[in-house]
């Protein structure tokens, strides 16, 4: 039975900071960067007010923040940090170390474009750039979801079948600074759900010496990478199991993705993050006009749910794959590449068109979404050739 929620109004950053307070991890090293700065700021205020016991470590850079998180987690402490954009890029080396050392760190990432040109607004350049570092990536559409995702993060990361770090991603400014109604869980059920961290192997375990991050000779590297891949594959079922348990506590159910009016949809828009709300509004308007449109909102990007996506799209006629990041491969964005490859491997013949939208915070409106759906419809019904890999809302 779900517990009684506490209604409140919070920004996405406030929601994440409140979730961190409830989890009360052991160590949080952090360095400020827009638009994630509020998260360590609020956590440090909670600590100063005696509301949590986390050891907050102010550091000189984001590289140092992740280095400190790797050290703390290696020592047996439940650890986290928060960052955005260039801060994540500066952590690159340490992201790979955290994952390859199988350290279940949680990173609160507020998505912001990477330079250049210099810009502080939202797109998914930062997290998509880190897609192959070995981290689990979970995205939110709104403030409620980012709060709920963070509460589930440690249960996923610390699971014996996983032992991988997790990025909890939210769109910069759109979610991070936008205030929405939110349902919070009481502290005690959260702490019971998350549980305590009891690592089997850690540096400060007396009488059981170990090494973290030793040099691996040629005979071991491939085996270590395969073990990481198996862990990432295991994470898919763990994410679903944790979501089911969270639903029993909160009454809110999550999966690898959310399907909105897709049961009979001829045309589906697949995308990540806050723009899913815009797409849903467009779907509702198009349904009133007799257009069978739907949305598939991808929540979990790593591990990538290839087979599940192909199954969800098997009955539609066309899908618009929406990327909020460039890949510069000349063929498609990141989602465009991965989704179409997955459809091919699963023998799907659905028409798949890739669109780039919202870079550097460019608005994505219901009119934009409707135009994409209508273009799919025109291609299917009238045989119009649709340009593959095109930009939405590009100024001439």
JSON list of N, CA and C in Angstrom, two decimals, residues 126-196:
[
{"chain": "A", "resi": 126, "resn": "UNK", "atom": "N", "xyz": [25.61, 17.19, -23.21]},
{"chain": "A", "resi": 126, "resn": "UNK", "atom": "CA", "xyz": [26.52, 16.71, -22.15]},
{"chain": "A", "resi": 126, "resn": "UNK", "atom": "C", "xyz": [26.32, 15.23, -21.84]},
{"chain": "A", "resi": 127, "resn": "UNK", "atom": "N", "xyz": [25.10, 14.84, -21.53]},
{"chain": "A", "resi": 127, "resn": "UNK", "atom": "CA", "xyz": [24.87, 13.44, -21.17]},
{"chain": "A", "resi": 127, "resn": "UNK", "atom": "C", "xyz": [25.01, 12.50, -22.36]},
{"chain": "A", "resi": 128, "resn": "UNK", "atom": "N", "xyz": [24.58, 12.93, -23.54]},
{"chain": "A", "resi": 128, "resn": "UNK", "atom": "CA", "xyz": [24.74, 12.08, -24.71]},
{"chain": "A", "resi": 128, "resn": "UNK", "atom": "C", "xyz": [26.21, 11.88, -25.06]},
{"chain": "A", "resi": 129, "resn": "UNK", "atom": "N", "xyz": [27.01, 12.89, -24.80]},
{"chain": "A", "resi": 129, "resn": "UNK", "atom": "CA", "xyz": [28.44, 12.74, -25.00]},
{"chain": "A", "resi": 129, "resn": "UNK", "atom": "C", "xyz": [29.05, 11.71, -24.07]},
{"chain": "A", "resi": 130, "resn": "UNK", "atom": "N", "xyz": [28.43, 11.55, -22.90]},
{"chain": "A", "resi": 130, "resn": "UNK", "atom": "CA", "xyz": [28.94, 10.59, -21.90]},
{"chain": "A", "resi": 130, "resn": "UNK", "atom": "C", "xyz": [28.24, 9.24, -21.98]},
{"chain": "A", "resi": 131, "resn": "UNK", "atom": "N", "xyz": [27.54, 9.00, -23.08]},
{"chain": "A", "resi": 131, "resn": "UNK", "atom": "CA", "xyz": [26.71, 7.79, -23.15]},
{"chain": "A", "resi": 131, "resn": "UNK", "atom": "C", "xyz": [27.51, 6.51, -23.12]},
{"chain": "A", "resi": 132, "resn": "UNK", "atom": "N", "xyz": [28.77, 6.55, -23.53]},
{"chain": "A", "resi": 132, "resn": "UNK", "atom": "CA", "xyz": [29.58, 5.33, -23.61]},
{"chain": "A", "resi": 132, "resn": "UNK", "atom": "C", "xyz": [30.62, 5.25, -22.50]},
{"chain": "A", "resi": 133, "resn": "UNK", "atom": "N", "xyz": [30.40, 5.97, -21.41]},
{"chain": "A", "resi": 133, "resn": "UNK", "atom": "CA", "xyz": [31.34, 5.91, -20.28]},
{"chain": "A", "resi": 133, "resn": "UNK", "atom": "C", "xyz": [31.02, 4.78, -19.31]},
{"chain": "A", "resi": 134, "resn": "UNK", "atom": "N", "xyz": [29.90, 4.08, -19.51]},
{"chain": "A", "resi": 134, "resn": "UNK", "atom": "CA", "xyz": [29.56, 2.96, -18.65]},
{"chain": "A", "resi": 134, "resn": "UNK", "atom": "C", "xyz": [28.57, 3.30, -17.55]},
{"chain": "A", "resi": 135, "resn": "UNK", "atom": "N", "xyz": [28.00, 4.51, -17.59]},
{"chain": "A", "resi": 135, "resn": "UNK", "atom": "CA", "xyz": [27.03, 4.93, -16.58]},
{"chain": "A", "resi": 135, "resn": "UNK", "atom": "C", "xyz": [25.60, 4.60, -17.04]},
{"chain": "A", "resi": 136, "resn": "UNK", "atom": "N", "xyz": [24.77, 4.18, -16.11]},
{"chain": "A", "resi": 136, "resn": "UNK", "atom": "CA", "xyz": [23.34, 4.11, -16.34]},
{"chain": "A", "resi": 136, "resn": "UNK", "atom": "C", "xyz": [22.83, 5.54, -16.46]},
{"chain": "A", "resi": 137, "resn": "UNK", "atom": "N", "xyz": [21.89, 5.79, -17.38]},
{"chain": "A", "resi": 137, "resn": "UNK", "atom": "CA", "xyz": [21.33, 7.13, -17.57]},
{"chain": "A", "resi": 137, "resn": "UNK", "atom": "C", "xyz": [19.80, 7.05, -17.50]},
{"chain": "A", "resi": 138, "resn": "UNK", "atom": "N", "xyz": [19.22, 7.85, -16.60]},
{"chain": "A", "resi": 138, "resn": "UNK", "atom": "CA", "xyz": [17.77, 7.90, -16.43]},
{"chain": "A", "resi": 138, "resn": "UNK", "atom": "C", "xyz": [17.34, 9.37, -16.53]},
{"chain": "A", "resi": 139, "resn": "UNK", "atom": "N", "xyz": [16.33, 9.63, -17.36]},
{"chain": "A", "resi": 139, "resn": "UNK", "atom": "CA", "xyz": [15.89, 11.00, -17.66]},
{"chain": "A", "resi": 139, "resn": "UNK", "atom": "C", "xyz": [14.48, 11.26, -17.12]},
{"chain": "A", "resi": 140, "resn": "UNK", "atom": "N", "xyz": [14.19, 12.54, -16.88]},
{"chain": "A", "resi": 140, "resn": "UNK", "atom": "CA", "xyz": [12.89, 12.95, -16.33]},
{"chain": "A", "resi": 140, "resn": "UNK", "atom": "C", "xyz": [12.19, 13.90, -17.28]},
{"chain": "A", "resi": 141, "resn": "UNK", "atom": "N", "xyz": [10.87, 13.83, -17.27]},
{"chain": "A", "resi": 141, "resn": "UNK", "atom": "CA", "xyz": [10.06, 14.78, -18.03]},
{"chain": "A", "resi": 141, "resn": "UNK", "atom": "C", "xyz": [9.73, 16.01, -17.20]},
{"chain": "A", "resi": 142, "resn": "UNK", "atom": "N", "xyz": [9.62, 15.85, -15.89]},
{"chain": "A", "resi": 142, "resn": "UNK", "atom": "CA", "xyz": [9.18, 16.94, -15.03]},
{"chain": "A", "resi": 142, "resn": "UNK", "atom": "C", "xyz": [9.78, 16.81, -13.64]},
{"chain": "A", "resi": 143, "resn": "UNK", "atom": "N", "xyz": [9.41, 17.72, -12.76]},
{"chain": "A", "resi": 143, "resn": "UNK", "atom": "CA", "xyz": [9.99, 17.79, -11.41]},
{"chain": "A", "resi": 143, "resn": "UNK", "atom": "C", "xyz": [9.66, 16.56, -10.58]},
{"chain": "A", "resi": 144, "resn": "UNK", "atom": "N", "xyz": [8.43, 16.06, -10.71]},
{"chain": "A", "resi": 144, "resn": "UNK", "atom": "CA", "xyz": [8.05, 14.86, -9.97]},
{"chain": "A", "resi": 144, "resn": "UNK", "atom": "C", "xyz": [8.94, 13.69, -10.35]},
{"chain": "A", "resi": 145, "resn": "UNK", "atom": "N", "xyz": [9.17, 13.54, -11.63]},
{"chain": "A", "resi": 145, "resn": "UNK", "atom": "CA", "xyz": [9.95, 12.40, -12.09]},
{"chain": "A", "resi": 145, "resn": "UNK", "atom": "C", "xyz": [11.40, 12.47, -11.65]},
{"chain": "A", "resi": 146, "resn": "UNK", "atom": "N", "xyz": [11.98, 13.66, -11.66]},
{"chain": "A", "resi": 146, "resn": "UNK", "atom": "CA", "xyz": [13.40, 13.73, -11.26]},
{"chain": "A", "resi": 146, "resn": "UNK", "atom": "C", "xyz": [13.54, 13.42, -9.77]},
{"chain": "A", "resi": 147, "resn": "UNK", "atom": "N", "xyz": [12.57, 13.83, -8.96]},
{"chain": "A", "resi": 147, "resn": "UNK", "atom": "CA", "xyz": [12.56, 13.47, -7.54]},
{"chain": "A", "resi": 147, "resn": "UNK", "atom": "C", "xyz": [12.44, 11.95, -7.38]},
{"chain": "A", "resi": 148, "resn": "UNK", "atom": "N", "xyz": [11.49, 11.36, -8.06]},
{"chain": "A", "resi": 148, "resn": "UNK", "atom": "CA", "xyz": [11.27, 9.92, -7.95]},
{"chain": "A", "resi": 148, "resn": "UNK", "atom": "C", "xyz": [12.46, 9.13, -8.50]},
{"chain": "A", "resi": 149, "resn": "UNK", "atom": "N", "xyz": [13.03, 9.60, -9.61]},
{"chain": "A", "resi": 149, "resn": "UNK", "atom": "CA", "xyz": [14.18, 8.91, -10.18]},
{"chain": "A", "resi": 149, "resn": "UNK", "atom": "C", "xyz": [15.36, 8.89, -9.22]},
{"chain": "A", "resi": 150, "resn": "UNK", "atom": "N", "xyz": [15.59, 10.01, -8.54]},
{"chain": "A", "resi": 150, "resn": "UNK", "atom": "CA", "xyz": [16.72, 10.05, -7.62]},
{"chain": "A", "resi": 150, "resn": "UNK", "atom": "C", "xyz": [16.52, 9.08, -6.45]},
{"chain": "A", "resi": 151, "resn": "UNK", "atom": "N", "xyz": [15.29, 8.98, -5.97]},
{"chain": "A", "resi": 151, "resn": "UNK", "atom": "CA", "xyz": [15.04, 8.06, -4.86]},
{"chain": "A", "resi": 151, "resn": "UNK", "atom": "C", "xyz": [15.29, 6.61, -5.25]},
{"chain": "A", "resi": 152, "resn": "UNK", "atom": "N", "xyz": [15.15, 6.31, -6.52]},
{"chain": "A", "resi": 152, "resn": "UNK", "atom": "CA", "xyz": [15.37, 4.94, -6.98]},
{"chain": "A", "resi": 152, "resn": "UNK", "atom": "C", "xyz": [16.82, 4.65, -7.36]},
{"chain": "A", "resi": 153, "resn": "UNK", "atom": "N", "xyz": [17.62, 5.70, -7.48]},
{"chain": "A", "resi": 153, "resn": "UNK", "atom": "CA", "xyz": [18.95, 5.57, -8.08]},
{"chain": "A", "resi": 153, "resn": "UNK", "atom": "C", "xyz": [19.88, 4.64, -7.30]},
{"chain": "A", "resi": 154, "resn": "UNK", "atom": "N", "xyz": [19.98, 4.82, -5.99]},
{"chain": "A", "resi": 154, "resn": "UNK", "atom": "CA", "xyz": [20.92, 4.01, -5.22]},
{"chain": "A", "resi": 154, "resn": "UNK", "atom": "C", "xyz": [20.51, 2.54, -5.18]},
{"chain": "A", "resi": 155, "resn": "UNK", "atom": "N", "xyz": [19.20, 2.29, -5.17]},
{"chain": "A", "resi": 155, "resn": "UNK", "atom": "CA", "xyz": [18.74, 0.90, -5.18]},
{"chain": "A", "resi": 155, "resn": "UNK", "atom": "C", "xyz": [19.19, 0.20, -6.46]},
{"chain": "A", "resi": 156, "resn": "UNK", "atom": "N", "xyz": [19.22, 0.94, -7.56]},
{"chain": "A", "resi": 156, "resn": "UNK", "atom": "CA", "xyz": [19.68, 0.38, -8.83]},
{"chain": "A", "resi": 156, "resn": "UNK", "atom": "C", "xyz": [21.18, 0.23, -8.84]},
{"chain": "A", "resi": 157, "resn": "UNK", "atom": "N", "xyz": [21.87, 1.31, -8.50]},
{"chain": "A", "resi": 157, "resn": "UNK", "atom": "CA", "xyz": [23.33, 1.33, -8.59]},
{"chain": "A", "resi": 157, "resn": "UNK", "atom": "C", "xyz": [23.99, 0.30, -7.68]},
{"chain": "A", "resi": 158, "resn": "UNK", "atom": "N", "xyz": [23.46, 0.13, -6.48]},
{"chain": "A", "resi": 158, "resn": "UNK", "atom": "CA", "xyz": [24.11, -0.72, -5.48]},
{"chain": "A", "resi": 158, "resn": "UNK", "atom": "C", "xyz": [23.69, -2.18, -5.55]},
{"chain": "A", "resi": 159, "resn": "UNK", "atom": "N", "xyz": [22.78, -2.50, -6.44]},
{"chain": "A", "resi": 159, "resn": "UNK", "atom": "CA", "xyz": [22.32, -3.88, -6.55]},
{"chain": "A", "resi": 159, "resn": "UNK", "atom": "C", "xyz": [23.49, -4.80, -6.91]},
{"chain": "A", "resi": 160, "resn": "UNK", "atom": "N", "xyz": [23.54, -5.97, -6.32]},
{"chain": "A", "resi": 160, "resn": "UNK", "atom": "CA", "xyz": [24.65, -6.90, -6.55]},
{"chain": "A", "resi": 160, "resn": "UNK", "atom": "C", "xyz": [24.81, -7.28, -8.01]},
{"chain": "A", "resi": 161, "resn": "UNK", "atom": "N", "xyz": [23.72, -7.29, -8.76]},
{"chain": "A", "resi": 161, "resn": "UNK", "atom": "CA", "xyz": [23.80, -7.66, -10.16]},
{"chain": "A", "resi": 161, "resn": "UNK", "atom": "C", "xyz": [24.20, -6.50, -11.07]},
{"chain": "A", "resi": 162, "resn": "UNK", "atom": "N", "xyz": [24.35, -5.31, -10.47]},
{"chain": "A", "resi": 162, "resn": "UNK", "atom": "CA", "xyz": [24.64, -4.11, -11.27]},
{"chain": "A", "resi": 162, "resn": "UNK", "atom": "C", "xyz": [25.97, -3.48, -10.87]},
{"chain": "A", "resi": 163, "resn": "UNK", "atom": "N", "xyz": [26.02, -2.84, -9.71]},
{"chain": "A", "resi": 163, "resn": "UNK", "atom": "CA", "xyz": [27.24, -2.19, -9.24]},
{"chain": "A", "resi": 163, "resn": "UNK", "atom": "C", "xyz": [27.82, -1.25, -10.30]},
{"chain": "A", "resi": 164, "resn": "UNK", "atom": "N", "xyz": [26.98, -0.33, -10.75]},
{"chain": "A", "resi": 164, "resn": "UNK", "atom": "CA", "xyz": [27.39, 0.67, -11.73]},
{"chain": "A", "resi": 164, "resn": "UNK", "atom": "C", "xyz": [26.89, 2.04, -11.28]},
{"chain": "A", "resi": 165, "resn": "UNK", "atom": "N", "xyz": [27.58, 3.12, -11.67]},
{"chain": "A", "resi": 165, "resn": "UNK", "atom": "CA", "xyz": [27.11, 4.46, -11.32]},
{"chain": "A", "resi": 165, "resn": "UNK", "atom": "C", "xyz": [25.91, 4.86, -12.16]},
{"chain": "A", "resi": 166, "resn": "UNK", "atom": "N", "xyz": [25.14, 5.82, -11.64]},
{"chain": "A", "resi": 166, "resn": "UNK", "atom": "CA", "xyz": [23.88, 6.24, -12.28]},
{"chain": "A", "resi": 166, "resn": "UNK", "atom": "C", "xyz": [23.85, 7.76, -12.43]},
{"chain": "A", "resi": 167, "resn": "UNK", "atom": "N", "xyz": [23.50, 8.22, -13.63]},
{"chain": "A", "resi": 167, "resn": "UNK", "atom": "CA", "xyz": [23.19, 9.64, -13.86]},
{"chain": "A", "resi": 167, "resn": "UNK", "atom": "C", "xyz": [21.69, 9.84, -13.82]},
{"chain": "A", "resi": 168, "resn": "UNK", "atom": "N", "xyz": [21.24, 10.74, -12.96]},
{"chain": "A", "resi": 168, "resn": "UNK", "atom": "CA", "xyz": [19.84, 11.15, -12.93]},
{"chain": "A", "resi": 168, "resn": "UNK", "atom": "C", "xyz": [19.75, 12.50, -13.63]},
{"chain": "A", "resi": 169, "resn": "UNK", "atom": "N", "xyz": [19.13, 12.54, -14.81]},
{"chain": "A", "resi": 169, "resn": "UNK", "atom": "CA", "xyz": [19.21, 13.70, -15.69]},
{"chain": "A", "resi": 169, "resn": "UNK", "atom": "C", "xyz": [17.89, 14.48, -15.70]},
{"chain": "A", "resi": 170, "resn": "UNK", "atom": "N", "xyz": [18.03, 15.80, -15.70]},
{"chain": "A", "resi": 170, "resn": "UNK", "atom": "CA", "xyz": [16.87, 16.68, -15.85]},
{"chain": "A", "resi": 170, "resn": "UNK", "atom": "C", "xyz": [17.25, 17.85, -16.75]},
{"chain": "A", "resi": 171, "resn": "UNK", "atom": "N", "xyz": [16.29, 18.37, -17.50]},
{"chain": "A", "resi": 171, "resn": "UNK", "atom": "CA", "xyz": [16.56, 19.45, -18.44]},
{"chain": "A", "resi": 171, "resn": "UNK", "atom": "C", "xyz": [16.83, 20.76, -17.70]},
{"chain": "A", "resi": 172, "resn": "UNK", "atom": "N", "xyz": [17.97, 21.38, -18.06]},
{"chain": "A", "resi": 172, "resn": "UNK", "atom": "CA", "xyz": [18.37, 22.62, -17.42]},
{"chain": "A", "resi": 172, "resn": "UNK", "atom": "C", "xyz": [17.37, 23.74, -17.62]},
{"chain": "A", "resi": 173, "resn": "UNK", "atom": "N", "xyz": [17.09, 24.48, -16.55]},
{"chain": "A", "resi": 173, "resn": "UNK", "atom": "CA", "xyz": [16.17, 25.61, -16.49]},
{"chain": "A", "resi": 173, "resn": "UNK", "atom": "C", "xyz": [14.72, 25.18, -16.69]},
{"chain": "A", "resi": 174, "resn": "UNK", "atom": "N", "xyz": [14.43, 24.38, -17.71]},
{"chain": "A", "resi": 174, "resn": "UNK", "atom": "CA", "xyz": [13.04, 23.97, -17.96]},
{"chain": "A", "resi": 174, "resn": "UNK", "atom": "C", "xyz": [12.50, 23.21, -16.76]},
{"chain": "A", "resi": 175, "resn": "UNK", "atom": "N", "xyz": [13.26, 22.24, -16.28]},
{"chain": "A", "resi": 175, "resn": "UNK", "atom": "CA", "xyz": [12.89, 21.49, -15.08]},
{"chain": "A", "resi": 175, "resn": "UNK", "atom": "C", "xyz": [13.62, 22.05, -13.86]},
{"chain": "A", "resi": 176, "resn": "UNK", "atom": "N", "xyz": [14.91, 22.26, -13.99]},
{"chain": "A", "resi": 176, "resn": "UNK", "atom": "CA", "xyz": [15.73, 22.60, -12.82]},
{"chain": "A", "resi": 176, "resn": "UNK", "atom": "C", "xyz": [15.27, 23.87, -12.11]},
{"chain": "A", "resi": 177, "resn": "UNK", "atom": "N", "xyz": [14.79, 24.85, -12.88]},
{"chain": "A", "resi": 177, "resn": "UNK", "atom": "CA", "xyz": [14.38, 26.12, -12.28]},
{"chain": "A", "resi": 177, "resn": "UNK", "atom": "C", "xyz": [12.87, 26.37, -12.38]},
{"chain": "A", "resi": 178, "resn": "UNK", "atom": "N", "xyz": [12.17, 25.54, -13.12]},
{"chain": "A", "resi": 178, "resn": "UNK", "atom": "CA", "xyz": [10.72, 25.68, -13.20]},
{"chain": "A", "resi": 178, "resn": "UNK", "atom": "C", "xyz": [10.05, 25.08, -11.99]},
{"chain": "A", "resi": 179, "resn": "UNK", "atom": "N", "xyz": [9.13, 25.79, -11.39]},
{"chain": "A", "resi": 179, "resn": "UNK", "atom": "CA", "xyz": [8.43, 25.35, -10.18]},
{"chain": "A", "resi": 179, "resn": "UNK", "atom": "C", "xyz": [7.13, 24.65, -10.57]},
{"chain": "A", "resi": 180, "resn": "UNK", "atom": "N", "xyz": [6.92, 23.47, -10.02]},
{"chain": "A", "resi": 180, "resn": "UNK", "atom": "CA", "xyz": [5.71, 22.70, -10.28]},
{"chain": "A", "resi": 180, "resn": "UNK", "atom": "C", "xyz": [5.18, 22.10, -8.99]},
{"chain": "A", "resi": 181, "resn": "UNK", "atom": "N", "xyz": [3.91, 21.73, -8.99]},
{"chain": "A", "resi": 181, "resn": "UNK", "atom": "CA", "xyz": [3.36, 20.96, -7.88]},
{"chain": "A", "resi": 181, "resn": "UNK", "atom": "C", "xyz": [4.05, 19.60, -7.85]},
{"chain": "A", "resi": 182, "resn": "UNK", "atom": "N", "xyz": [4.30, 19.09, -6.66]},
{"chain": "A", "resi": 182, "resn": "UNK", "atom": "CA", "xyz": [5.03, 17.84, -6.52]},
{"chain": "A", "resi": 182, "resn": "UNK", "atom": "C", "xyz": [4.51, 17.11, -5.28]},
{"chain": "A", "resi": 183, "resn": "UNK", "atom": "N", "xyz": [4.55, 15.79, -5.34]},
{"chain": "A", "resi": 183, "resn": "UNK", "atom": "CA", "xyz": [4.16, 14.96, -4.19]},
{"chain": "A", "resi": 183, "resn": "UNK", "atom": "C", "xyz": [5.42, 14.34, -3.60]},
{"chain": "A", "resi": 184, "resn": "UNK", "atom": "N", "xyz": [5.73, 14.73, -2.37]},
{"chain": "A", "resi": 184, "resn": "UNK", "atom": "CA", "xyz": [6.90, 14.21, -1.68]},
{"chain": "A", "resi": 184, "resn": "UNK", "atom": "C", "xyz": [6.50, 13.04, -0.79]},
{"chain": "A", "resi": 185, "resn": "UNK", "atom": "N", "xyz": [7.44, 12.13, -0.58]},
{"chain": "A", "resi": 185, "resn": "UNK", "atom": "CA", "xyz": [7.23, 11.05, 0.36]},
{"chain": "A", "resi": 185, "resn": "UNK", "atom": "C", "xyz": [7.78, 11.43, 1.72]},
{"chain": "A", "resi": 186, "resn": "UNK", "atom": "N", "xyz": [7.20, 10.93, 2.80]},
{"chain": "A", "resi": 186, "resn": "UNK", "atom": "CA", "xyz": [7.78, 11.19, 4.13]},
{"chain": "A", "resi": 186, "resn": "UNK", "atom": "C", "xyz": [9.17, 10.57, 4.24]},
{"chain": "A", "resi": 187, "resn": "UNK", "atom": "N", "xyz": [9.96, 11.11, 5.16]},
{"chain": "A", "resi": 187, "resn": "UNK", "atom": "CA", "xyz": [11.36, 10.68, 5.30]},
{"chain": "A", "resi": 187, "resn": "UNK", "atom": "C", "xyz": [11.49, 9.20, 5.61]},
{"chain": "A", "resi": 188, "resn": "UNK", "atom": "N", "xyz": [10.71, 8.70, 6.55]},
{"chain": "A", "resi": 188, "resn": "UNK", "atom": "CA", "xyz": [10.89, 7.31, 7.01]},
{"chain": "A", "resi": 188, "resn": "UNK", "atom": "C", "xyz": [10.66, 6.29, 5.90]},
{"chain": "A", "resi": 189, "resn": "UNK", "atom": "N", "xyz": [9.57, 6.39, 5.13]},
{"chain": "A", "resi": 189, "resn": "UNK", "atom": "CA", "xyz": [9.41, 5.43, 4.02]},
{"chain": "A", "resi": 189, "resn": "UNK", "atom": "C", "xyz": [10.53, 5.53, 2.99]},
{"chain": "A", "resi": 190, "resn": "UNK", "atom": "N", "xyz": [11.03, 6.74, 2.75]},
{"chain": "A", "resi": 190, "resn": "UNK", "atom": "CA", "xyz": [12.15, 6.89, 1.81]},
{"chain": "A", "resi": 190, "resn": "UNK", "atom": "C", "xyz": [13.37, 6.15, 2.32]},
{"chain": "A", "resi": 191, "resn": "UNK", "atom": "N", "xyz": [13.69, 6.36, 3.59]},
{"chain": "A", "resi": 191, "resn": "UNK", "atom": "CA", "xyz": [14.89, 5.72, 4.15]},
{"chain": "A", "resi": 191, "resn": "UNK", "atom": "C", "xyz": [14.74, 4.21, 4.19]},
{"chain": "A", "resi": 192, "resn": "UNK", "atom": "N", "xyz": [13.53, 3.72, 4.44]},
{"chain": "A", "resi": 192, "resn": "UNK", "atom": "CA", "xyz": [13.30, 2.27, 4.42]},
{"chain": "A", "resi": 192, "resn": "UNK", "atom": "C", "xyz": [13.44, 1.73, 3.00]},
{"chain": "A", "resi": 193, "resn": "UNK", "atom": "N", "xyz": [12.94, 2.50, 2.02]},
{"chain": "A", "resi": 193, "resn": "UNK", "atom": "CA", "xyz": [13.03, 2.06, 0.63]},
{"chain": "A", "resi": 193, "resn": "UNK", "atom": "C", "xyz": [14.47, 2.04, 0.14]},
{"chain": "A", "resi": 194, "resn": "UNK", "atom": "N", "xyz": [15.21, 3.11, 0.40]},
{"chain": "A", "resi": 194, "resn": "UNK", "atom": "CA", "xyz": [16.59, 3.21, -0.08]},
{"chain": "A", "resi": 194, "resn": "UNK", "atom": "C", "xyz": [17.49, 2.25, 0.68]},
{"chain": "A", "resi": 195, "resn": "UNK", "atom": "N", "xyz": [17.30, 2.13, 2.00]},
{"chain": "A", "resi": 195, "resn": "UNK", "atom": "CA", "xyz": [18.11, 1.22, 2.80]},
{"chain": "A", "resi": 195, "resn": "UNK", "atom": "C", "xyz": [19.50, 1.76, 3.09]},
{"chain": "A", "resi": 196, "resn": "UNK", "atom": "N", "xyz": [20.27, 1.01, 3.81]},
{"chain": "A", "resi": 196, "resn": "UNK", "atom": "CA", "xyz": [21.64, 1.38, 4.13]},
{"chain": "A", "resi": 196, "resn": "UNK", "atom": "C", "xyz": [22.60, 0.74, 3.15]}
]
